[in-house]
Tab-separated table of C-alpha atoms and ligand atoms in Angstrom:
chain	number	residue	atom	x	y	z
A	1	MET	CA	-52.063	12.749	-3.086
A	2	THR	CA	-54.680	11.168	-0.872
A	3	GLY	CA	-58.102	11.972	0.460
A	4	ASP	CA	-60.820	13.688	-1.508
A	5	GLY	CA	-58.515	15.401	-3.961
A	6	PHE	CA	-58.155	14.058	-7.441
A	7	GLU	CA	-55.480	15.439	-9.656
A	8	LEU	CA	-54.892	15.482	-13.376
A	9	SER	CA	-52.117	17.102	-15.373
A	10	ARG	CA	-52.262	19.714	-18.080
A	11	CYS	CA	-49.626	20.756	-20.581
A	12	ASP	CA	-49.134	24.500	-20.853
A	13	ALA	CA	-47.643	24.125	-24.318
A	14	CYS	CA	-50.353	22.140	-26.128
A	15	GLN	CA	-53.177	22.160	-23.550
A	16	ALA	CA	-53.384	18.363	-23.479
A	17	ARG	CA	-54.954	16.862	-20.364
A	18	PHE	CA	-53.747	13.533	-19.061
A	19	LEU	CA	-53.168	11.422	-15.979
A	20	PRO	CA	-50.454	12.680	-13.674
A	21	THR	CA	-46.980	11.715	-14.733
A	22	ASP	CA	-43.469	12.570	-13.591
A	23	GLY	CA	-42.340	12.883	-17.174
A	24	PRO	CA	-43.011	15.360	-19.958
A	25	CYS	CA	-46.253	15.833	-21.867
A	26	PRO	CA	-47.120	12.543	-23.624
A	27	ARG	CA	-48.422	14.452	-26.642
A	28	CYS	CA	-45.799	17.100	-27.379
A	29	GLY	CA	-42.914	16.332	-25.029
A	30	SER	CA	-43.017	19.697	-23.293
A	31	THR	CA	-41.936	19.769	-19.658
A	32	ARG	CA	-44.323	22.636	-18.948
A	33	VAL	CA	-46.712	20.272	-17.208
A	34	ARG	CA	-48.581	21.002	-14.039
A	35	GLY	CA	-51.205	19.328	-11.942
A	36	TYR	CA	-54.665	20.657	-11.322
A	37	ALA	CA	-57.543	19.533	-9.185
A	38	ALA	CA	-60.271	17.738	-11.124
A	39	ALA	CA	-63.671	16.399	-10.201
A	40	PRO	CA	-63.262	12.676	-9.411
A	41	LEU	CA	-66.235	11.659	-11.504
A	42	GLY	CA	-66.265	9.743	-14.753
A	43	THR	CA	-68.446	7.697	-17.047
A	44	VAL	CA	-67.979	4.007	-17.745
A	45	LEU	CA	-67.157	3.306	-21.390
A	46	ALA	CA	-66.726	-0.415	-20.957
A	47	ALA	CA	-66.466	-2.850	-18.095
A	48	THR	CA	-65.383	-6.420	-17.784
A	49	GLU	CA	-65.137	-9.081	-15.155
A	50	LEU	CA	-62.166	-11.389	-14.940
A	51	THR	CA	-62.978	-14.719	-13.383
A	52	ASN	CA	-59.306	-15.663	-13.382
A	53	PRO	CA	-57.656	-12.463	-12.199
A	54	PRO	CA	-53.930	-11.834	-12.028
A	55	GLU	CA	-52.011	-13.312	-9.125
A	56	GLY	CA	-52.843	-11.597	-5.873
A	57	ARG	CA	-56.135	-10.058	-6.951
A	58	PRO	CA	-59.432	-11.196	-5.478
A	59	ALA	CA	-61.904	-12.930	-7.766
A	60	PRO	CA	-63.987	-11.772	-9.441
A	61	HIS	CA	-61.809	-8.898	-10.549
A	62	ARG	CA	-63.764	-6.149	-12.249
A	63	LEU	CA	-62.208	-3.545	-14.493
A	64	ALA	CA	-63.712	-0.571	-16.251
A	65	LEU	CA	-62.510	1.911	-18.810
A	66	VAL	CA	-63.615	5.255	-17.409
A	67	GLU	CA	-63.761	8.547	-19.226
A	68	LEU	CA	-63.271	11.677	-17.166
A	69	PRO	CA	-64.215	15.164	-18.301
A	70	GLU	CA	-61.898	16.557	-20.966
A	71	ALA	CA	-61.512	13.122	-22.546
A	72	VAL	CA	-58.991	11.735	-20.086
A	73	ARG	CA	-59.386	7.974	-19.887
A	74	LEU	CA	-58.184	5.521	-17.301
A	75	LEU	CA	-58.534	1.877	-16.395
A	76	ALA	CA	-59.945	1.382	-12.905
A	77	ILE	CA	-60.651	-1.507	-10.607
A	78	ILE	CA	-64.348	-1.570	-9.802
A	79	ASP	CA	-65.320	-1.736	-6.160
A	80	GLY	CA	-68.799	-3.205	-5.941
A	81	PRO	CA	-71.069	-4.546	-8.670
A	82	LEU	CA	-70.094	-4.473	-12.316
A	83	PRO	CA	-71.336	-1.224	-13.868
A	84	VAL	CA	-72.959	-0.942	-17.261
A	85	ARG	CA	-71.807	1.416	-19.977
A	86	GLY	CA	-72.793	4.978	-19.141
A	87	THR	CA	-72.760	4.533	-15.377
A	88	VAL	CA	-71.356	7.518	-13.486
A	89	VAL	CA	-68.597	6.471	-11.123
A	90	SER	CA	-66.430	8.194	-8.583
A	91	VAL	CA	-62.734	7.572	-9.049
A	92	ARG	CA	-59.942	7.571	-6.523
A	93	ARG	CA	-56.292	6.886	-6.776
A	94	ASN	CA	-54.596	4.368	-4.563
A	95	GLY	CA	-50.886	4.444	-5.264
A	96	ASP	CA	-50.474	3.574	-8.928
A	97	VAL	CA	-53.913	2.018	-9.171
A	98	TYR	CA	-57.259	3.650	-9.774
A	99	HIS	CA	-60.448	2.446	-8.178
A	100	ALA	CA	-63.961	3.344	-9.262
A	101	ARG	CA	-67.321	2.930	-7.613
A	102	SER	CA	-70.816	3.568	-8.865
A	103	GLU	CA	-72.298	6.800	-7.623
A	104	PRO	CA	-75.475	6.265	-5.596
A	105	GLY	CA	-78.540	7.029	-7.647
A	106	SER	CA	-76.845	6.923	-11.022
B	1	ZN	ZN1	-48.062	19.106	-24.611
């Protein structure tokens, strides 16, 4: 999925919310999993800057642990300056990687 849409998955059996996966529910193993559109906004729980990033990544490489509504968490590459804890960021998916950017005015 590309563009403005941001999708999460929900388990119909146990109501768990999680990042989209091709497999069954990571909590209960049910295959009654379906995607739903979610707001692509989250809050930074922690952020770090790697001065020696993995091969192929530009330096400095900034990562943040982002919490989305409903307690879904993901690790995102930060585009732009390193955010502080509590910063509201917009999140987008790029293939298997998530990117986050500080929302203007937050
Ligand atoms: Zn489940």
